[in-house]
PDB file of C-alpha atoms in Angstrom:
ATOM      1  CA  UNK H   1       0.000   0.000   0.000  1.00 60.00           C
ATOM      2  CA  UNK H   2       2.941   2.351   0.977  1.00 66.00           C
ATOM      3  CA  UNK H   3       5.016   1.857  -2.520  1.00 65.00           C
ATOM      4  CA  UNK H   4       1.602   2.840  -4.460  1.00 65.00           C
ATOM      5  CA  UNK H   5       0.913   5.654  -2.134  1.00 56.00           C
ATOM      6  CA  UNK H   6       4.655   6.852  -2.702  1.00 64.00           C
ATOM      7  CA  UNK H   7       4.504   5.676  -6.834  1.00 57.00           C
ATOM      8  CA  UNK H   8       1.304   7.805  -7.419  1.00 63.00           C
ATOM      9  CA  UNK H   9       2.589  11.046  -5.522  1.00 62.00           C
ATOM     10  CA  UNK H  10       5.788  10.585  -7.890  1.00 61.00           C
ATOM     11  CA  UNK H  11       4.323  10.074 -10.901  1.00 56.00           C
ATOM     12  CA  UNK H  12       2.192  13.636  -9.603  1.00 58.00           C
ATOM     13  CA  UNK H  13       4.899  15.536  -9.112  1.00 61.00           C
ATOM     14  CA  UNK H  14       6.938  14.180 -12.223  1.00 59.00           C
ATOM     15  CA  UNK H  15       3.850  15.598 -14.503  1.00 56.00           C
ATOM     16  CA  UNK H  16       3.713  18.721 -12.820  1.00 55.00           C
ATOM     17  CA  UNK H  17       7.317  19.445 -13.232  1.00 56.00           C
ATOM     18  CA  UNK H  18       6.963  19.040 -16.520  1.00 55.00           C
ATOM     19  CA  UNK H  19       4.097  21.026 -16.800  1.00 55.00           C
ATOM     20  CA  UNK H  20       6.022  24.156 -15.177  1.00 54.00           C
ATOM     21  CA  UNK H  21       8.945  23.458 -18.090  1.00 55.00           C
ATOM     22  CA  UNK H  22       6.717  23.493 -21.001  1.00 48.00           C
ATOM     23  CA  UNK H  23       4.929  26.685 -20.042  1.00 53.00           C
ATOM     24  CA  UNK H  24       8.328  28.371 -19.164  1.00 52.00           C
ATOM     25  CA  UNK H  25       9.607  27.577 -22.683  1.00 54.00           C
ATOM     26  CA  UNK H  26       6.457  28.682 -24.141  1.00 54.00           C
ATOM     27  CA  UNK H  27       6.464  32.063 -22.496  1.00 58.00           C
ATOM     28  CA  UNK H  28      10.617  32.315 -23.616  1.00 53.00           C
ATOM     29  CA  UNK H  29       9.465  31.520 -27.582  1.00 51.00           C
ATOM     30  CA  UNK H  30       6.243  34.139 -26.683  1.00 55.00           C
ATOM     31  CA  UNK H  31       8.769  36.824 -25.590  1.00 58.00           C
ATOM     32  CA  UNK H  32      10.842  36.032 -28.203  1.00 53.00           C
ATOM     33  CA  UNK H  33       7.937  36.334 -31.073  1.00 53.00           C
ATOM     34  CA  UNK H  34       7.596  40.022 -29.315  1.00 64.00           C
ATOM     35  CA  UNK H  35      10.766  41.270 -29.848  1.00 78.00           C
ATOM     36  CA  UNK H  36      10.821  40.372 -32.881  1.00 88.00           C
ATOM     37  CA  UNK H  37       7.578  42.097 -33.107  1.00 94.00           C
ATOM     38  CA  UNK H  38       7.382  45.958 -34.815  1.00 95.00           C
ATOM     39  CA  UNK H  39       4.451  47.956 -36.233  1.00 97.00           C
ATOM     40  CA  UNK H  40       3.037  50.878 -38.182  1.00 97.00           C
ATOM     41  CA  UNK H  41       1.011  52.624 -37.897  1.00 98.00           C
ATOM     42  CA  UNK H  42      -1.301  54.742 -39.686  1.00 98.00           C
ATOM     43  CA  UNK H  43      -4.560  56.069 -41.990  1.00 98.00           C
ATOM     44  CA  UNK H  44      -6.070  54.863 -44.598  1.00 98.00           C
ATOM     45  CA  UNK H  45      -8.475  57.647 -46.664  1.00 97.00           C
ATOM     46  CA  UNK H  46      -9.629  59.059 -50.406  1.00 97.00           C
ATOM     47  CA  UNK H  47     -10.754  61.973 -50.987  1.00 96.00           C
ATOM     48  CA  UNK H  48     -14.128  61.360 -52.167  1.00 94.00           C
ATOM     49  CA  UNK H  49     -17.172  62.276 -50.867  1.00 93.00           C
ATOM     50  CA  UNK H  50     -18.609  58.452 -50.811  1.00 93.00           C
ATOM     51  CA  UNK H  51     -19.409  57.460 -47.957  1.00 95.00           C
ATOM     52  CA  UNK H  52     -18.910  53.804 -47.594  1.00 96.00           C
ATOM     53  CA  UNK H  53     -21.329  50.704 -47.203  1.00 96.00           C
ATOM     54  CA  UNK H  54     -20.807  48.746 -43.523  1.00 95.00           C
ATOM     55  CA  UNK H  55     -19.879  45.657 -45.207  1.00 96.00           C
ATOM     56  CA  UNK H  56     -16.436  47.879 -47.091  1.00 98.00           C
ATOM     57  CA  UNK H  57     -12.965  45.454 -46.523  1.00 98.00           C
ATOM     58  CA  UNK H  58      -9.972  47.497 -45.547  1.00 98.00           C
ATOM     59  CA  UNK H  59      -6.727  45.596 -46.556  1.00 99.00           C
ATOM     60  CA  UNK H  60      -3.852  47.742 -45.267  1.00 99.00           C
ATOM     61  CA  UNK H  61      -0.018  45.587 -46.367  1.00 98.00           C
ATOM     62  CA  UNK H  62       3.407  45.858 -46.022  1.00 98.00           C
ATOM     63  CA  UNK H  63       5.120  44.271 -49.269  1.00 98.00           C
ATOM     64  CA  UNK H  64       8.878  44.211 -50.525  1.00 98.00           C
ATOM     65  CA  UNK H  65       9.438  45.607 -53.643  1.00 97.00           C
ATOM     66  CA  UNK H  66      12.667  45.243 -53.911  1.00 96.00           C
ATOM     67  CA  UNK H  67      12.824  43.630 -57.516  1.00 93.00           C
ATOM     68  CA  UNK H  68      11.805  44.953 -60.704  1.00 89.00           C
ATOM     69  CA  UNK H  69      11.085  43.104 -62.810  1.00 91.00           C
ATOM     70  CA  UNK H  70       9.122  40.262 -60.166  1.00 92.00           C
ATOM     71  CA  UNK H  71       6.109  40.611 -58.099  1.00 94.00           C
ATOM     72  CA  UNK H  72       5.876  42.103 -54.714  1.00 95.00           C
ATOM     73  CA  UNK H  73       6.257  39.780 -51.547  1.00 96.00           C
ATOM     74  CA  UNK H  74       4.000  40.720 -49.303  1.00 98.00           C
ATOM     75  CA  UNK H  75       5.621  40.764 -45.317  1.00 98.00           C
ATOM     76  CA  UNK H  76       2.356  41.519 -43.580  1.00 98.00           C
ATOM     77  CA  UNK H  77      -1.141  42.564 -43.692  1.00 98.00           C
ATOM     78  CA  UNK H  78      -4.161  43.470 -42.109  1.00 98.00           C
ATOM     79  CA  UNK H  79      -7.907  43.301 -42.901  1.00 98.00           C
ATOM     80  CA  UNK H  80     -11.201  44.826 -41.209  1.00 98.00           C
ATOM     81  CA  UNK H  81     -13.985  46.163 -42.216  1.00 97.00           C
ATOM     82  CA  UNK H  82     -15.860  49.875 -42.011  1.00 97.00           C
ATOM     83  CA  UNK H  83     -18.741  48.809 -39.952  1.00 95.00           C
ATOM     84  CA  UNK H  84     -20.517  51.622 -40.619  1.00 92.00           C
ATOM     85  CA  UNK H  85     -17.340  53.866 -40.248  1.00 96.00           C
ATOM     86  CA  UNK H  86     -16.373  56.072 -42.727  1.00 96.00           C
ATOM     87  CA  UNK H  87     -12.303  57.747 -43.693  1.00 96.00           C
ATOM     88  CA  UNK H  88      -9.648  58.311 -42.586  1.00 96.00           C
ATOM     89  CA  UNK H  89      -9.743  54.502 -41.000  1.00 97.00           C
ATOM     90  CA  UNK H  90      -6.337  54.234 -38.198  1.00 97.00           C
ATOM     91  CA  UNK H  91      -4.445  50.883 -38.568  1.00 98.00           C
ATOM     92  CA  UNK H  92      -1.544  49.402 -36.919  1.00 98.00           C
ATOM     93  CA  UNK H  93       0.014  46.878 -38.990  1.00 98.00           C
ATOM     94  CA  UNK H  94       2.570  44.219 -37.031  1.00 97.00           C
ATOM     95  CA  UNK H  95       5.238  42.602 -38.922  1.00 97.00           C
ATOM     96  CA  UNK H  96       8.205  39.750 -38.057  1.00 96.00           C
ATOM     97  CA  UNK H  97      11.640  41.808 -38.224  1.00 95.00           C
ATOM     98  CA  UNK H  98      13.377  39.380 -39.119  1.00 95.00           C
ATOM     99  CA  UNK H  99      11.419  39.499 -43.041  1.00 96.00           C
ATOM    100  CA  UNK H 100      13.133  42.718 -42.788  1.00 96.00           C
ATOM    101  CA  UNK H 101      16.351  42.906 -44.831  1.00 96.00           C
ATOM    102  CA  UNK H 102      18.676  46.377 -44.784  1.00 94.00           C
ATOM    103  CA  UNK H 103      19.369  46.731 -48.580  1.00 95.00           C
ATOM    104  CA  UNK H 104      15.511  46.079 -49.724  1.00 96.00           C
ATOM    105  CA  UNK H 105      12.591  48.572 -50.276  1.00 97.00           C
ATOM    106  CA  UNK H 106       9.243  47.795 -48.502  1.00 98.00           C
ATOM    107  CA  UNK H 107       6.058  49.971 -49.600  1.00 98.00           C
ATOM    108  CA  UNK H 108       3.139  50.003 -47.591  1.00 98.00           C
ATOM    109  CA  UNK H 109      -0.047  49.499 -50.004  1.00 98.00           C
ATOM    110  CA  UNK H 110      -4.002  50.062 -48.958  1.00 99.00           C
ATOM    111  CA  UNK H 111      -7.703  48.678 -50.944  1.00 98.00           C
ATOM    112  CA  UNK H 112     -11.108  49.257 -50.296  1.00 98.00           C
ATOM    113  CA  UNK H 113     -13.289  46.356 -51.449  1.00 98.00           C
ATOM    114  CA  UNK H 114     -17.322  46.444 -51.342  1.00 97.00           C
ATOM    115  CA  UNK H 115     -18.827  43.346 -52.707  1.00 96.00           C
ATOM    116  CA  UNK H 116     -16.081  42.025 -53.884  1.00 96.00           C
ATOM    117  CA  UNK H 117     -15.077  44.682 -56.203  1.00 97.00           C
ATOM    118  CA  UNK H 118     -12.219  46.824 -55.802  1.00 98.00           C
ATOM    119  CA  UNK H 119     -13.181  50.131 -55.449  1.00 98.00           C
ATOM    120  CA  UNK H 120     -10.306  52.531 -53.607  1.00 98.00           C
ATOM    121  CA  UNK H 121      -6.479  51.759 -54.022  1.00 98.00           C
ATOM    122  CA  UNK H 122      -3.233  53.883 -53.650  1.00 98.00           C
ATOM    123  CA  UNK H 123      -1.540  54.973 -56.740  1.00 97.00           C
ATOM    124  CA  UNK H 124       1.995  55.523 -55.667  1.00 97.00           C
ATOM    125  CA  UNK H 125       4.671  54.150 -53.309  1.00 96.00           C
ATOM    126  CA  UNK H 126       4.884  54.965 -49.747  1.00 97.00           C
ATOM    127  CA  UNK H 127       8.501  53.789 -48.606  1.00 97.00           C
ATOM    128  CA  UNK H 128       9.003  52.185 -44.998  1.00 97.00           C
ATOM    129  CA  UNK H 129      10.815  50.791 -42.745  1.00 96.00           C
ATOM    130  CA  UNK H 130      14.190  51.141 -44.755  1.00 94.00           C
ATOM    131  CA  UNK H 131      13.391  54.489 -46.554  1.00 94.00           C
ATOM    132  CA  UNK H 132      16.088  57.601 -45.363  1.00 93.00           C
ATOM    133  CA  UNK H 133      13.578  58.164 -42.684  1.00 92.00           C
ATOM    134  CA  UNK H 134      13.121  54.782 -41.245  1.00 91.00           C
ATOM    135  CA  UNK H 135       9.439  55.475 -41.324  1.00 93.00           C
ATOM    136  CA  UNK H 136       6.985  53.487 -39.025  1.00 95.00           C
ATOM    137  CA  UNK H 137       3.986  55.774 -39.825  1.00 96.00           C
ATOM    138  CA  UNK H 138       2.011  55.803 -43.075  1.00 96.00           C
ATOM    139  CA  UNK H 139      -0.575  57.958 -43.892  1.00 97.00           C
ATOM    140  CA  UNK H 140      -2.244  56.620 -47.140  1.00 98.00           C
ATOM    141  CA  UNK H 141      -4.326  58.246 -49.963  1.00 98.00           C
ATOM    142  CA  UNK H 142      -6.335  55.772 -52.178  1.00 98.00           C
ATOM    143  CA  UNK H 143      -7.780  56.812 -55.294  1.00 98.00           C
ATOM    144  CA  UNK H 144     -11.012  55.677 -56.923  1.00 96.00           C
ATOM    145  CA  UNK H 145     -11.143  52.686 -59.204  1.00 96.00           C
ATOM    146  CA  UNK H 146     -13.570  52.722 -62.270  1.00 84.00           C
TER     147      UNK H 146
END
């Protein structure tokens, strides 16, 4: 009776040790995600008076554009949509630093879709993250789409 009295409280205190180490390491990879962790931040807007249906999807990215003649990679994005909500829409946008690399160009990009149409984009490049500034704040214009 005494050796399964003292096997069971072993076995107990084996699984909770091991319980404490798996949450410590999860917490380390957790903080480690974080660091790693930046943002920016910003608007998204047009400058027409439309106002905007509740069911409008807001895709704010963050996309390398470092080669010519290839597509962009995109790094990070974020959707939502205008529930009822109308421009200039605030975003912050959280990307993995270590996509980042020091010699590339990374543009931050915005669309408005309403029923699956594209109806708002931005027209020109707005240079982040590795620009002369080091910007981490985007303000960005869309234009109408016909």
């Amino acid at each position: 009776m005494k050796k399964t009295l003292i096997f069971i409280t072993s076995l107990l205190s084996f699984g909770l040790l091991v319980g404490c180490q798996a949450t410590s390491e999860t917490n380390a990879s957790q903080e480690a995600v974080a660091e790693n962790t930046q943002v920016i931040s910003g608007t998204v807007s047009y400058r027409e008076r439309i106002a905007l249906p509740e069911n409008a999807i807001i895709t704010v990215t963050l996309e390398d554009i470092s080669l010519a003649d290839a597509p962009s990679t995109v790094i990070a994005t974020q959707e939502f949509t205008a529930d009822g909500k109308q421009v200039p829409f605030a975003f912050e946008l959280s990307y993995d630093n270590n996509k980042i690399q020091a010699n590339h160009r990374y543009n931050m990009r915005a669309t408005i879709h309403v029923d699956g149409k594209l109806r708002f984009t931005t027209d020109t490049i707005k240079s982040v993250i590795t620009d002369v500034e080091n910007t981490q704040q985007a303000d960005l214009r869309l234009v109408g789409v016909r």
